[in-house]
Amino acid sequence: MYEEFKNFIYNQLDDSEIILNADMSRYSSFKAGGKADILLNINNIGKIKTILKEIIAKNIKYSIIGNGTNILVKDSGYRGVLIRICENMNSFYVKENMIIAQSGALLSSVSKAAADNGIGGLEFLNGIPGSVGGGVCMNAGAYGKEIKDVLLKVEILSFEGSIKTIPAENLNLRYRNSAIKDSGDIVIGAVFVGAFMNKDEIFSQMAELNAKRRDKQPLEYPSAGSTFKRPEGYFAGKLIEDCGLKGKGIGGAKVSEKHAGFIINYNNATAKDILDTIEMVRATVKAKFGVVLENEVKILG
Ligand SMILES: Cc1cc2nc3c(=O)[nH]c(=O)nc-3n(C[C@H](O)[C@H](O)[C@H](O)COP(=O)(O)OP(=O)(O)OC[C@H]3O[C@@H](n4cnc5c(N)ncnc54)[C@H](O)[C@@H]3O)c2cc1C
C-alpha cells in the first residue's frame, strides 16, 4: 500500500530518519505498545513540509508525536505515518528574557536554560518530561501554572502546508488542550517568556517542585503521568483512591499505590493491559460516583 510513498521518503530523507515497523514501546514513556508502519524522525522543517504535502496528497493517515510521554499505541499498531519531532529538532537559544526553541526541545531543557540565564517563571516545566511541541499542544502544566502563562507565540506548519506564527492568545490554550491538538497542524517552534529573577531563587523553587514530584509520583515506573484529566469539581486520583483501586489492575498494569491518578506499567504490560485497566477504572468511578473520567493520554491506532 505504501510502496510509492516509501520510495518517496527514501528519496527525500536520510535512511536514519526512517523507521519501518517501528516498535512504539521504545518511543512511549509507558514502554508498551504496538508497531507503527512508518515512523519518521525528520531533522528539518523543509523536509517535514515536503513529506507532509505528500502524506496529504496520498491521503495517508498520520499523527505527530513528540517525546511520547502522553501517548499509547494499541498493540495492533498504527497503520499510517508517525512524524516524531524530538531530539532531531531540539535546538534553542536565549534572547533577553525569552527562550526561542524548536519543538523537539525538551521542556526540562528549556526550563533549565531559563534558570541558567536568571529567567524565572518556567520552573514548573522542569519536571514535565515532554517536548515543547507536546507541551504546547497539551497546554502542559503543574503546580498552578501552565504553558499558557509563559508562552508568547508559536510557529506552526499547517496541514495545508503554510508556515505561520501564531500568538499564544490565539491558540485557545485551555486545560490540557489547545487549538492545535487533533488539528493536524504541527508545532515547529515556540517562544517562551519569563521575568528576570535571582538565580538561586529560581533553582531552589525548581528543586522544591521536583522534590514534591518525586515524593508524590511513581517516577520509578513507566507511565504517561496522570492518566485522566481532572474532572470539573473533583480530582481524578482522589476518586480512584476512594473506589479502593490503588494497586488494582489488569495484567502488567495497575493503579499506582503512590498516586492513584497514575496507571503504571509495573510488569511488562501490553497496551491492552493498560487500556483494560483504564476502562476498569473509568467504569468503577462512573458506577460509584457518577463521574466520567476522560483520558489525558492520547491513544493511537
Ligand atoms: C512521569 C510523567 C509526569 C508528567 N507530568 C506532567 C505534568 O506535571 N503536567 C502535564 O501537563 N503533563 C505531564 N505529563 C504528561 C506529558 O509529559 C505532557 O502532556 C507533555 O506535554 C507531552 O509532551 P510529549 O512531547 O511527550 O508529547 P507526546 O506524548 O508525544 O504527544 C502528546 C500530544 O501532543 C501532540 N504533539 C506532540 N508534539 C507535537 C508537535 N510538534 N506539533 C503538534 N502536536 C504535537 C501529539 O499529537 C499528542 O496529541 C507527565 C508525563 C509523565 C510520563
PDB file of C-alpha atoms in Angstrom, residues 1-257:
ATOM      1  CA  MET A   1       0.000   0.000   0.000  1.00  0.00           C
ATOM      2  CA  TYR A   2       2.822   2.388   0.814  1.00  0.00           C
ATOM      3  CA  GLU A   3       5.303   1.316  -1.898  1.00  0.00           C
ATOM      4  CA  GLU A   4       5.144   4.619  -3.768  1.00  0.00           C
ATOM      5  CA  PHE A   5       5.247   6.642  -0.547  1.00  0.00           C
ATOM      6  CA  LYS A   6       8.201   4.603   0.714  1.00  0.00           C
ATOM      7  CA  ASN A   7      10.165   5.330  -2.462  1.00  0.00           C
ATOM      8  CA  PHE A   8       9.330   8.995  -1.973  1.00  0.00           C
ATOM      9  CA  ILE A   9      10.575   9.153   1.607  1.00  0.00           C
ATOM     10  CA  TYR A  10      13.764   7.231   0.828  1.00  0.00           C
ATOM     11  CA  ASN A  11      14.448   9.824  -1.913  1.00  0.00           C
ATOM     12  CA  GLN A  12      13.780  12.786   0.363  1.00  0.00           C
ATOM     13  CA  LEU A  13      15.153  11.709   3.736  1.00  0.00           C
ATOM     14  CA  ASP A  14      18.273  10.119   5.159  1.00  0.00           C
ATOM     15  CA  ASP A  15      17.829   6.426   5.933  1.00  0.00           C
ATOM     16  CA  SER A  16      18.449   7.212   9.583  1.00  0.00           C
ATOM     17  CA  GLU A  17      15.297   9.362   9.666  1.00  0.00           C
ATOM     18  CA  ILE A  18      13.061   6.467   8.606  1.00  0.00           C
ATOM     19  CA  ILE A  19      11.989   3.520  10.727  1.00  0.00           C
ATOM     20  CA  LEU A  20       9.656   0.968   9.204  1.00  0.00           C
ATOM     21  CA  ASN A  21       7.612  -1.249  11.521  1.00  0.00           C
ATOM     22  CA  ALA A  22       8.730   0.877  14.437  1.00  0.00           C
ATOM     23  CA  ASP A  23       8.344  -0.698  17.861  1.00  0.00           C
ATOM     24  CA  MET A  24       6.450   2.104  19.584  1.00  0.00           C
ATOM     25  CA  SER A  25       7.144   0.795  23.080  1.00  0.00           C
ATOM     26  CA  ARG A  26      10.565   2.387  22.513  1.00  0.00           C
ATOM     27  CA  TYR A  27       9.008   5.787  21.898  1.00  0.00           C
ATOM     28  CA  SER A  28       6.344   5.860  24.600  1.00  0.00           C
ATOM     29  CA  SER A  29       7.058   6.550  28.263  1.00  0.00           C
ATOM     30  CA  PHE A  30       4.625   3.700  29.054  1.00  0.00           C
ATOM     31  CA  LYS A  31       7.211   1.353  27.479  1.00  0.00           C
ATOM     32  CA  ALA A  32       4.333  -0.516  25.870  1.00  0.00           C
ATOM     33  CA  GLY A  33       2.502  -0.546  22.567  1.00  0.00           C
ATOM     34  CA  GLY A  34       2.468  -1.991  19.076  1.00  0.00           C
ATOM     35  CA  LYS A  35       4.249  -1.118  15.853  1.00  0.00           C
ATOM     36  CA  ALA A  36       3.813   1.901  13.612  1.00  0.00           C
ATOM     37  CA  ASP A  37       4.027   1.204   9.886  1.00  0.00           C
ATOM     38  CA  ILE A  38       6.326   4.185   9.381  1.00  0.00           C
ATOM     39  CA  LEU A  39       8.000   6.373  11.999  1.00  0.00           C
ATOM     40  CA  LEU A  40       9.854   9.439  10.731  1.00  0.00           C
ATOM     41  CA  ASN A  41      12.426  11.231  12.877  1.00  0.00           C
ATOM     42  CA  ILE A  42      12.826  14.143  10.487  1.00  0.00           C
ATOM     43  CA  ASN A  43      15.557  16.672  11.184  1.00  0.00           C
ATOM     44  CA  ASN A  44      14.394  19.851   9.473  1.00  0.00           C
ATOM     45  CA  ILE A  45      11.293  21.847   8.714  1.00  0.00           C
ATOM     46  CA  GLY A  46      11.763  21.914   4.948  1.00  0.00           C
ATOM     47  CA  LYS A  47      11.740  18.112   4.840  1.00  0.00           C
ATOM     48  CA  ILE A  48       8.705  17.903   7.145  1.00  0.00           C
ATOM     49  CA  LYS A  49       6.881  20.260   4.796  1.00  0.00           C
ATOM     50  CA  THR A  50       7.724  18.133   1.745  1.00  0.00           C
ATOM     51  CA  ILE A  51       6.725  14.886   3.442  1.00  0.00           C
ATOM     52  CA  LEU A  52       3.519  16.323   4.904  1.00  0.00           C
ATOM     53  CA  LYS A  53       2.466  17.531   1.453  1.00  0.00           C
ATOM     54  CA  GLU A  54       2.909  14.022   0.079  1.00  0.00           C
ATOM     55  CA  ILE A  55       1.079  12.448   3.037  1.00  0.00           C
ATOM     56  CA  ILE A  56      -1.892  14.758   2.477  1.00  0.00           C
ATOM     57  CA  ALA A  57      -1.847  14.252  -1.296  1.00  0.00           C
ATOM     58  CA  LYS A  58      -1.838  10.463  -0.862  1.00  0.00           C
ATOM     59  CA  ASN A  59      -4.452  10.653   1.888  1.00  0.00           C
ATOM     60  CA  ILE A  60      -2.263   8.673   4.268  1.00  0.00           C
ATOM     61  CA  LYS A  61      -3.166   8.582   7.939  1.00  0.00           C
ATOM     62  CA  TYR A  62      -0.660  10.465  10.103  1.00  0.00           C
ATOM     63  CA  SER A  63      -0.082  11.830  13.582  1.00  0.00           C
ATOM     64  CA  ILE A  64       2.581  13.943  15.174  1.00  0.00           C
ATOM     65  CA  ILE A  65       4.351  12.813  18.304  1.00  0.00           C
ATOM     66  CA  GLY A  66       6.953  14.453  20.489  1.00  0.00           C
ATOM     67  CA  ASN A  67       8.709  12.708  23.354  1.00  0.00           C
ATOM     68  CA  GLY A  68       5.898  10.156  23.680  1.00  0.00           C
ATOM     69  CA  THR A  69       5.135  10.920  27.326  1.00  0.00           C
ATOM     70  CA  ASN A  70       1.407  11.236  26.785  1.00  0.00           C
ATOM     71  CA  ILE A  71       0.636   8.672  24.097  1.00  0.00           C
ATOM     72  CA  LEU A  72      -0.031   4.953  23.845  1.00  0.00           C
ATOM     73  CA  VAL A  73      -0.121   2.980  20.591  1.00  0.00           C
ATOM     74  CA  LYS A  74      -2.500   0.000  20.661  1.00  0.00           C
ATOM     75  CA  ASP A  75      -0.907  -3.462  20.447  1.00  0.00           C
ATOM     76  CA  SER A  76      -2.451  -3.858  16.977  1.00  0.00           C
ATOM     77  CA  GLY A  77      -0.238  -0.964  15.898  1.00  0.00           C
ATOM     78  CA  TYR A  78      -0.614   2.273  13.963  1.00  0.00           C
ATOM     79  CA  ARG A  79      -1.467   1.865  10.274  1.00  0.00           C
ATOM     80  CA  GLY A  80      -0.008   5.087   8.999  1.00  0.00           C
ATOM     81  CA  VAL A  81       2.864   7.505   9.450  1.00  0.00           C
ATOM     82  CA  LEU A  82       4.005   8.935  12.763  1.00  0.00           C
ATOM     83  CA  ILE A  83       6.118  12.054  12.453  1.00  0.00           C
ATOM     84  CA  ARG A  84       8.192  12.283  15.598  1.00  0.00           C
ATOM     85  CA  ILE A  85       9.677  15.645  16.487  1.00  0.00           C
ATOM     86  CA  CYS A  86      12.098  15.235  19.317  1.00  0.00           C
ATOM     87  CA  GLU A  87      15.894  15.022  19.585  1.00  0.00           C
ATOM     88  CA  ASN A  88      16.406  15.607  15.840  1.00  0.00           C
ATOM     89  CA  MET A  89      14.955  19.106  16.171  1.00  0.00           C
ATOM     90  CA  ASN A  90      15.787  20.209  19.677  1.00  0.00           C
ATOM     91  CA  SER A  91      17.865  23.367  19.493  1.00  0.00           C
ATOM     92  CA  PHE A  92      17.038  26.540  21.393  1.00  0.00           C
ATOM     93  CA  TYR A  93      18.616  29.830  22.386  1.00  0.00           C
ATOM     94  CA  VAL A  94      18.051  32.563  24.911  1.00  0.00           C
ATOM     95  CA  LYS A  95      17.412  36.189  23.930  1.00  0.00           C
ATOM     96  CA  GLU A  96      16.834  38.729  26.689  1.00  0.00           C
ATOM     97  CA  ASN A  97      14.067  37.203  28.848  1.00  0.00           C
ATOM     98  CA  MET A  98      12.892  34.812  26.126  1.00  0.00           C
ATOM     99  CA  ILE A  99      13.730  31.243  25.142  1.00  0.00           C
ATOM    100  CA  ILE A 100      13.304  30.506  21.456  1.00  0.00           C
ATOM    101  CA  ALA A 101      13.029  26.756  20.973  1.00  0.00           C
ATOM    102  CA  GLN A 102      12.487  24.205  18.256  1.00  0.00           C
ATOM    103  CA  SER A 103       9.525  21.993  19.012  1.00  0.00           C
ATOM    104  CA  GLY A 104      11.647  18.915  19.721  1.00  0.00           C
ATOM    105  CA  ALA A 105      13.487  20.565  22.616  1.00  0.00           C
ATOM    106  CA  LEU A 106      12.561  19.122  25.990  1.00  0.00           C
ATOM    107  CA  LEU A 107      10.576  21.319  28.373  1.00  0.00           C
ATOM    108  CA  SER A 108      13.077  20.383  31.078  1.00  0.00           C
ATOM    109  CA  SER A 109      15.950  21.771  28.960  1.00  0.00           C
ATOM    110  CA  VAL A 110      14.048  24.981  28.215  1.00  0.00           C
ATOM    111  CA  SER A 111      13.300  25.430  31.903  1.00  0.00           C
ATOM    112  CA  LYS A 112      16.931  24.756  32.855  1.00  0.00           C
ATOM    113  CA  ALA A 113      18.203  27.230  30.220  1.00  0.00           C
ATOM    114  CA  ALA A 114      15.832  29.844  31.597  1.00  0.00           C
ATOM    115  CA  ALA A 115      17.162  29.247  35.108  1.00  0.00           C
ATOM    116  CA  ASP A 116      20.801  29.339  33.960  1.00  0.00           C
ATOM    117  CA  ASN A 117      20.105  32.765  32.478  1.00  0.00           C
ATOM    118  CA  GLY A 118      18.277  34.117  35.518  1.00  0.00           C
ATOM    119  CA  ILE A 119      14.868  33.936  33.828  1.00  0.00           C
ATOM    120  CA  GLY A 120      12.191  32.906  36.306  1.00  0.00           C
ATOM    121  CA  GLY A 121       8.650  31.633  35.830  1.00  0.00           C
ATOM    122  CA  LEU A 122       9.435  28.461  33.896  1.00  0.00           C
ATOM    123  CA  GLU A 123      10.466  26.335  36.904  1.00  0.00           C
ATOM    124  CA  PHE A 124       7.238  24.287  36.740  1.00  0.00           C
ATOM    125  CA  LEU A 125       8.238  22.957  33.309  1.00  0.00           C
ATOM    126  CA  ASN A 126      11.383  21.317  34.643  1.00  0.00           C
ATOM    127  CA  GLY A 127       9.676  18.121  35.828  1.00  0.00           C
ATOM    128  CA  ILE A 128       7.361  17.659  32.842  1.00  0.00           C
ATOM    129  CA  PRO A 129       9.075  15.115  30.592  1.00  0.00           C
ATOM    130  CA  GLY A 130       7.547  16.252  27.274  1.00  0.00           C
ATOM    131  CA  SER A 131       8.808  18.268  24.335  1.00  0.00           C
ATOM    132  CA  VAL A 132       7.972  21.876  23.519  1.00  0.00           C
ATOM    133  CA  GLY A 133       5.557  20.752  20.760  1.00  0.00           C
ATOM    134  CA  GLY A 134       3.783  18.250  23.006  1.00  0.00           C
ATOM    135  CA  GLY A 135       3.710  20.755  25.854  1.00  0.00           C
ATOM    136  CA  VAL A 136       2.105  23.460  23.719  1.00  0.00           C
ATOM    137  CA  CYS A 137      -0.377  21.047  22.187  1.00  0.00           C
ATOM    138  CA  MET A 138      -1.425  19.772  25.643  1.00  0.00           C
ATOM    139  CA  ASN A 139      -1.043  23.141  27.400  1.00  0.00           C
ATOM    140  CA  ALA A 140       1.009  21.158  29.909  1.00  0.00           C
ATOM    141  CA  GLY A 141       1.028  22.431  33.447  1.00  0.00           C
ATOM    142  CA  ALA A 142       1.884  21.712  37.039  1.00  0.00           C
ATOM    143  CA  TYR A 143       1.658  23.283  40.474  1.00  0.00           C
ATOM    144  CA  GLY A 144      -0.754  26.016  39.444  1.00  0.00           C
ATOM    145  CA  LYS A 145       0.972  27.113  36.253  1.00  0.00           C
ATOM    146  CA  GLU A 146       0.572  26.078  32.648  1.00  0.00           C
ATOM    147  CA  ILE A 147       2.289  26.680  29.303  1.00  0.00           C
ATOM    148  CA  LYS A 148      -0.295  29.378  28.583  1.00  0.00           C
ATOM    149  CA  ASP A 149       1.295  31.542  31.312  1.00  0.00           C
ATOM    150  CA  VAL A 150       4.761  31.578  29.749  1.00  0.00           C
ATOM    151  CA  LEU A 151       4.159  31.177  26.009  1.00  0.00           C
ATOM    152  CA  LEU A 152       4.465  34.201  23.755  1.00  0.00           C
ATOM    153  CA  LYS A 153       3.950  32.682  20.311  1.00  0.00           C
ATOM    154  CA  VAL A 154       4.439  29.537  18.247  1.00  0.00           C
ATOM    155  CA  GLU A 155       5.450  28.724  14.742  1.00  0.00           C
ATOM    156  CA  ILE A 156       3.313  26.069  13.108  1.00  0.00           C
ATOM    157  CA  LEU A 157       3.282  24.188   9.852  1.00  0.00           C
ATOM    158  CA  SER A 158      -0.387  23.953   8.999  1.00  0.00           C
ATOM    159  CA  PHE A 159      -1.691  20.786   7.415  1.00  0.00           C
ATOM    160  CA  GLU A 160      -2.255  22.779   4.196  1.00  0.00           C
ATOM    161  CA  GLY A 161       1.480  23.409   4.123  1.00  0.00           C
ATOM    162  CA  SER A 162       1.922  27.024   5.207  1.00  0.00           C
ATOM    163  CA  ILE A 163       4.215  28.174   7.990  1.00  0.00           C
ATOM    164  CA  LYS A 164       2.546  30.655  10.327  1.00  0.00           C
ATOM    165  CA  THR A 165       3.441  32.479  13.500  1.00  0.00           C
ATOM    166  CA  ILE A 166       0.546  32.487  15.937  1.00  0.00           C
ATOM    167  CA  PRO A 167       0.374  34.493  19.172  1.00  0.00           C
ATOM    168  CA  ALA A 168      -0.329  32.330  22.218  1.00  0.00           C
ATOM    169  CA  GLU A 169      -3.663  34.039  22.848  1.00  0.00           C
ATOM    170  CA  ASN A 170      -4.962  32.722  19.516  1.00  0.00           C
ATOM    171  CA  LEU A 171      -4.250  29.071  20.353  1.00  0.00           C
ATOM    172  CA  ASN A 172      -7.252  28.572  22.625  1.00  0.00           C
ATOM    173  CA  LEU A 173      -4.928  27.123  25.262  1.00  0.00           C
ATOM    174  CA  ARG A 174      -7.065  25.558  27.981  1.00  0.00           C
ATOM    175  CA  TYR A 175      -6.862  22.739  30.490  1.00  0.00           C
ATOM    176  CA  ARG A 176      -4.703  20.072  28.751  1.00  0.00           C
ATOM    177  CA  ASN A 177      -5.980  21.167  25.376  1.00  0.00           C
ATOM    178  CA  SER A 178      -5.376  23.644  22.568  1.00  0.00           C
ATOM    179  CA  ALA A 179      -6.494  24.518  19.068  1.00  0.00           C
ATOM    180  CA  ILE A 180      -3.510  22.513  17.790  1.00  0.00           C
ATOM    181  CA  LYS A 181      -4.487  19.205  19.366  1.00  0.00           C
ATOM    182  CA  ASP A 182      -6.011  16.879  16.756  1.00  0.00           C
ATOM    183  CA  SER A 183      -5.924  19.639  14.091  1.00  0.00           C
ATOM    184  CA  GLY A 184      -3.177  18.017  12.012  1.00  0.00           C
ATOM    185  CA  ASP A 185      -1.092  21.197  12.372  1.00  0.00           C
ATOM    186  CA  ILE A 186       2.494  20.787  13.529  1.00  0.00           C
ATOM    187  CA  VAL A 187       4.205  22.960  16.106  1.00  0.00           C
ATOM    188  CA  ILE A 188       7.697  23.642  14.815  1.00  0.00           C
ATOM    189  CA  GLY A 189       8.891  26.217  17.312  1.00  0.00           C
ATOM    190  CA  ALA A 190       7.860  28.307  20.289  1.00  0.00           C
ATOM    191  CA  VAL A 191       8.919  31.429  22.145  1.00  0.00           C
ATOM    192  CA  PHE A 192       8.652  31.380  25.940  1.00  0.00           C
ATOM    193  CA  VAL A 193       8.968  34.400  28.153  1.00  0.00           C
ATOM    194  CA  GLY A 194       9.844  34.802  31.805  1.00  0.00           C
ATOM    195  CA  ALA A 195      10.934  37.510  34.220  1.00  0.00           C
ATOM    196  CA  PHE A 196      14.490  38.208  35.370  1.00  0.00           C
ATOM    197  CA  MET A 197      14.964  36.882  38.881  1.00  0.00           C
ATOM    198  CA  ASN A 198      17.626  35.836  41.312  1.00  0.00           C
ATOM    199  CA  LYS A 199      19.167  32.580  40.019  1.00  0.00           C
ATOM    200  CA  ASP A 200      19.372  30.942  43.442  1.00  0.00           C
ATOM    201  CA  GLU A 201      15.680  31.581  43.990  1.00  0.00           C
ATOM    202  CA  ILE A 202      14.829  30.035  40.626  1.00  0.00           C
ATOM    203  CA  PHE A 203      16.923  26.923  41.293  1.00  0.00           C
ATOM    204  CA  SER A 204      15.562  26.486  44.794  1.00  0.00           C
ATOM    205  CA  GLN A 205      11.971  26.791  43.519  1.00  0.00           C
ATOM    206  CA  MET A 206      12.754  24.197  40.834  1.00  0.00           C
ATOM    207  CA  ALA A 207      14.327  21.834  43.367  1.00  0.00           C
ATOM    208  CA  GLU A 208      11.299  22.190  45.635  1.00  0.00           C
ATOM    209  CA  LEU A 209       8.849  21.323  42.850  1.00  0.00           C
ATOM    210  CA  ASN A 210      10.957  18.376  41.707  1.00  0.00           C
ATOM    211  CA  ALA A 211      11.199  17.043  45.258  1.00  0.00           C
ATOM    212  CA  LYS A 212       7.387  17.263  45.591  1.00  0.00           C
ATOM    213  CA  ARG A 213       7.068  15.319  42.371  1.00  0.00           C
ATOM    214  CA  ARG A 214       9.472  12.570  43.466  1.00  0.00           C
ATOM    215  CA  ASP A 215       7.660  12.342  46.772  1.00  0.00           C
ATOM    216  CA  LYS A 216       4.150  12.068  45.301  1.00  0.00           C
ATOM    217  CA  GLN A 217       4.572  10.421  41.902  1.00  0.00           C
ATOM    218  CA  PRO A 218       5.658   6.877  40.947  1.00  0.00           C
ATOM    219  CA  LEU A 219       8.532   8.107  38.772  1.00  0.00           C
ATOM    220  CA  GLU A 220      10.293   4.753  39.163  1.00  0.00           C
ATOM    221  CA  TYR A 221       7.717   3.053  36.877  1.00  0.00           C
ATOM    222  CA  PRO A 222       6.855   3.674  33.227  1.00  0.00           C
ATOM    223  CA  SER A 223       3.675   5.728  32.871  1.00  0.00           C
ATOM    224  CA  ALA A 224       2.297   8.695  30.998  1.00  0.00           C
ATOM    225  CA  GLY A 225       1.864  10.836  34.089  1.00  0.00           C
ATOM    226  CA  SER A 226      -1.734  11.492  35.084  1.00  0.00           C
ATOM    227  CA  THR A 227      -3.798   9.081  33.022  1.00  0.00           C
ATOM    228  CA  PHE A 228      -7.013  11.089  33.281  1.00  0.00           C
ATOM    229  CA  LYS A 229      -7.955  14.741  33.065  1.00  0.00           C
ATOM    230  CA  ARG A 230      -9.168  16.443  36.206  1.00  0.00           C
ATOM    231  CA  PRO A 231     -12.967  16.228  36.124  1.00  0.00           C
ATOM    232  CA  GLU A 232     -14.695  19.505  36.949  1.00  0.00           C
ATOM    233  CA  GLY A 233     -15.035  19.826  40.719  1.00  0.00           C
ATOM    234  CA  TYR A 234     -13.067  16.655  41.546  1.00  0.00           C
ATOM    235  CA  PHE A 235      -9.571  15.173  41.498  1.00  0.00           C
ATOM    236  CA  ALA A 236      -9.251  12.004  39.432  1.00  0.00           C
ATOM    237  CA  GLY A 237      -6.698  10.492  41.832  1.00  0.00           C
ATOM    238  CA  LYS A 238      -8.949  11.032  44.865  1.00  0.00           C
ATOM    239  CA  LEU A 239     -11.995   9.473  43.136  1.00  0.00           C
ATOM    240  CA  ILE A 240      -9.912   6.451  42.097  1.00  0.00           C
ATOM    241  CA  GLU A 241      -8.432   6.060  45.549  1.00  0.00           C
ATOM    242  CA  ASP A 242     -11.895   6.357  47.142  1.00  0.00           C
ATOM    243  CA  CYS A 243     -13.008   3.453  44.935  1.00  0.00           C
ATOM    244  CA  GLY A 244     -10.302   1.353  46.581  1.00  0.00           C
ATOM    245  CA  LEU A 245      -8.461   0.920  43.299  1.00  0.00           C
ATOM    246  CA  LYS A 246      -4.887   1.641  44.407  1.00  0.00           C
ATOM    247  CA  GLY A 247      -2.768  -1.345  43.393  1.00  0.00           C
ATOM    248  CA  LYS A 248      -5.607  -2.830  41.289  1.00  0.00           C
ATOM    249  CA  GLY A 249      -5.088  -3.514  37.624  1.00  0.00           C
ATOM    250  CA  ILE A 250      -5.031  -5.970  34.771  1.00  0.00           C
ATOM    251  CA  GLY A 251      -2.009  -7.946  33.556  1.00  0.00           C
ATOM    252  CA  GLY A 252       1.170  -5.927  33.973  1.00  0.00           C
ATOM    253  CA  ALA A 253      -0.641  -2.612  34.512  1.00  0.00           C
ATOM    254  CA  LYS A 254      -2.114  -1.243  37.709  1.00  0.00           C
ATOM    255  CA  VAL A 255      -3.185   1.888  39.501  1.00  0.00           C
ATOM    256  CA  SER A 256      -0.134   3.196  41.328  1.00  0.00           C
ATOM    257  CA  GLU A 257      -0.170   2.742  45.101  1.00  0.00           C
TER     258      GLU A 257
END
